[in-house]
Structure formats: C-alpha cells, structure tokens
GROMACS .gro file of C-alpha atoms in nm:
model
  117
    1MET     CA    1   9.330   9.208   8.229
    2GLU     CA    2   9.699   9.189   8.312
    3LEU     CA    3   9.771   9.244   7.908
    4LEU     CA    4   9.535   9.520   7.932
    5LEU     CA    5   9.698   9.670   8.224
    6SER     CA    6  10.032   9.605   8.105
    7SER     CA    7   9.971   9.760   7.758
    8ALA     CA    8   9.827  10.074   7.907
    9LEU     CA    9  10.134  10.099   8.122
   10GLY     CA   10  10.370  10.070   7.824
   11ILE     CA   11  10.181  10.322   7.631
   12VAL     CA   12  10.179  10.577   7.877
   13THR     CA   13  10.538  10.541   7.978
   14ALA     CA   14  10.624  10.562   7.606
   15CYS     CA   15  10.443  10.869   7.535
   16GLY     CA   16  10.553  11.026   7.851
   17ILE     CA   17  10.928  10.954   7.735
   18TYR     CA   18  10.867  11.101   7.395
   19LEU     CA   19  10.684  11.422   7.535
   20ILE     CA   20  11.000  11.445   7.783
   21LEU     CA   21  11.218  11.453   7.477
   22ARG     CA   22  11.053  11.733   7.303
   23GLY     CA   23  11.216  12.080   7.290
   24ARG     CA   24  10.917  12.277   7.435
   25THR     CA   25  10.853  12.314   7.799
   26PHE     CA   26  10.497  12.225   7.803
   27SER     CA   27  10.578  11.919   7.654
   28VAL     CA   28  10.824  11.833   7.932
   29VAL     CA   29  10.570  11.906   8.176
   30LEU     CA   30  10.301  11.715   8.005
   31GLY     CA   31  10.558  11.416   7.975
   32LEU     CA   32  10.659  11.433   8.354
   33SER     CA   33  10.296  11.403   8.451
   34LEU     CA   34  10.243  11.106   8.230
   35LEU     CA   35  10.552  10.927   8.389
   36GLY     CA   36  10.402  11.020   8.714
   37TYR     CA   37  10.079  10.848   8.627
   38ALA     CA   38  10.255  10.573   8.482
   39VAL     CA   39  10.455  10.502   8.804
   40ASN     CA   40  10.104  10.519   9.007
   41LEU     CA   41   9.962  10.261   8.770
   42PHE     CA   42  10.251  10.023   8.850
   43ILE     CA   43  10.250  10.059   9.212
   44PHE     CA   44   9.881   9.998   9.223
   45ALA     CA   45   9.929   9.693   8.977
   46MET     CA   46  10.187   9.559   9.209
   47GLY     CA   47   9.920   9.559   9.502
   48ARG     CA   48   9.753   9.259   9.318
   49LEU     CA   49   9.451   9.340   9.137
   50VAL     CA   50   9.135   9.186   9.342
   51SER     CA   51   8.774   9.289   9.353
   52ALA     CA   52   8.486   9.254   9.628
   53ARG     CA   53   8.768   9.178   9.898
   54PRO     CA   54   8.812   9.333  10.233
   55PRO     CA   55   9.086   9.563  10.229
   56VAL     CA   56   9.208   9.443  10.596
   57ILE     CA   57   9.333   9.113  10.705
   58VAL     CA   58   9.039   8.925  10.915
   59GLU     CA   59   9.017   8.544  11.035
   60GLN     CA   60   8.721   8.522  10.768
   61ALA     CA   61   8.889   8.653  10.469
   62ALA     CA   62   9.124   8.420  10.289
   63VAL     CA   63   9.183   8.671   9.998
   64TYR     CA   64   9.236   9.038  10.065
   65ALA     CA   65   9.329   9.362   9.907
   66ASP     CA   66   9.659   9.487  10.011
   67PRO     CA   67   9.594   9.861  10.138
   68ILE     CA   68   9.972   9.952  10.131
   69PRO     CA   69   9.988  10.026   9.731
   70GLN     CA   70   9.657  10.222   9.741
   71ALA     CA   71   9.790  10.444  10.033
   72LEU     CA   72  10.111  10.502   9.848
   73VAL     CA   73   9.952  10.578   9.530
   74LEU     CA   74   9.700  10.834   9.708
   75THR     CA   75  10.005  11.013   9.859
   76ALA     CA   76  10.200  10.995   9.523
   77ILE     CA   77   9.886  11.181   9.335
   78VAL     CA   78   9.877  11.463   9.601
   79ILE     CA   79  10.285  11.509   9.594
   80GLY     CA   80  10.268  11.459   9.199
   81PHE     CA   81   9.962  11.748   9.202
   82GLY     CA   82  10.194  11.983   9.364
   83MET     CA   83  10.509  11.906   9.195
   84THR     CA   84  10.338  11.963   8.858
   85GLY     CA   85  10.213  12.296   8.990
   86PHE     CA   86  10.572  12.373   9.083
   87ILE     CA   87  10.706  12.277   8.748
   88VAL     CA   88  10.460  12.466   8.560
   89GLU     CA   89  10.537  12.794   8.759
   90LEU     CA   90  10.921  12.755   8.709
   91ALA     CA   91  10.821  12.690   8.327
   92LEU     CA   92  10.599  13.013   8.322
   93ARG     CA   93  10.892  13.227   8.494
   94THR     CA   94  11.146  13.077   8.263
   95ARG     CA   95  10.923  13.176   7.942
   96HIS     CA   96  10.879  13.540   8.085
   97GLU     CA   97  11.236  13.601   8.141
   98THR     CA   98  11.367  13.426   7.833
   99HIS     CA   99  11.078  13.520   7.597
  100SER     CA  100  11.132  13.152   7.473
  101ASP     CA  101  10.928  12.821   7.528
  102HIS     CA  102  11.219  12.619   7.447
  103VAL     CA  103  11.397  12.417   7.724
  104ASP     CA  104  11.737  12.564   7.675
  105GLY     CA  105  11.613  12.912   7.631
  106GLN     CA  106  11.687  12.994   7.281
  107GLU     CA  107  11.488  12.925   6.997
  108PRO     CA  108  11.652  12.692   6.741
  109GLU     CA  109  11.775  12.870   6.413
  110GLN     CA  110  11.556  12.847   6.132
  111THR     CA  111  11.726  12.720   5.818
  112GLN     CA  112  11.582  12.839   5.480
  113GLU     CA  113  11.633  12.595   5.196
  114GLY     CA  114  11.710  12.762   4.854
  115SER     CA  115  11.885  13.093   4.992
  116HIS     CA  116  12.234  13.121   4.912
  117GLN     CA  117  12.434  13.356   5.134
   0.00000   0.00000   0.00000
C-alpha cells in the first residue's frame, strides 16, 4: 500500500511540475492543480492510513484514525478550488488583453528552416 501511494504521489508531482514548466497558461493552471492534489495526498498520507478505526480517541480504541489530516485536506480542497477559479479568471483576462495564451504574453517566433533571408 505504501509503495502504491508513494508512486502515485511521485507521478502526480512529476506531472504537475512538467505542466508548470510549459509555456501555455492552461498547462500552468493544470500543473498547479496537480501539485495541489499531490500536497493534499501527502498530508493525508502523513495521518497514517488505517481503516475500520474510530476517528476519535476513546478508552476502548487501541488504534484510532487521526482526524486532523482529514480536516486539513478538506480545507485545502476548498481553498484550492477557489484559487483555481481565481487563476483561471486571471488567465482568461490575460488572454483577452494580450491575445496570446503564452505565459509571458508573446508568442515565440516561428523559425522557418530552409529559408534564406
């Protein structure tokens, strides 16, 4: 289980970093979202994955599920959703004003091979 979770965390993080380094704003937004999901998964995994255990400490429970990481991840999901909406709005406004989807506002110049000027 730990190997599967750590592999998934690594793959999601790598994909998020790859997308952030792309030159288009939509890719950057997707990369930031994936990194947010990776952080949420990491926080959730730090709470020790247990099943069929009570979420609170009682006298009868020898092992319990820690509710703090779950509450943190739930809060982070809501905040991440709001920030994603804000970033999408900024990207749309930038595209409208600059007429470009590139992150620096200018399309890279196209080089034509074989043309001599």
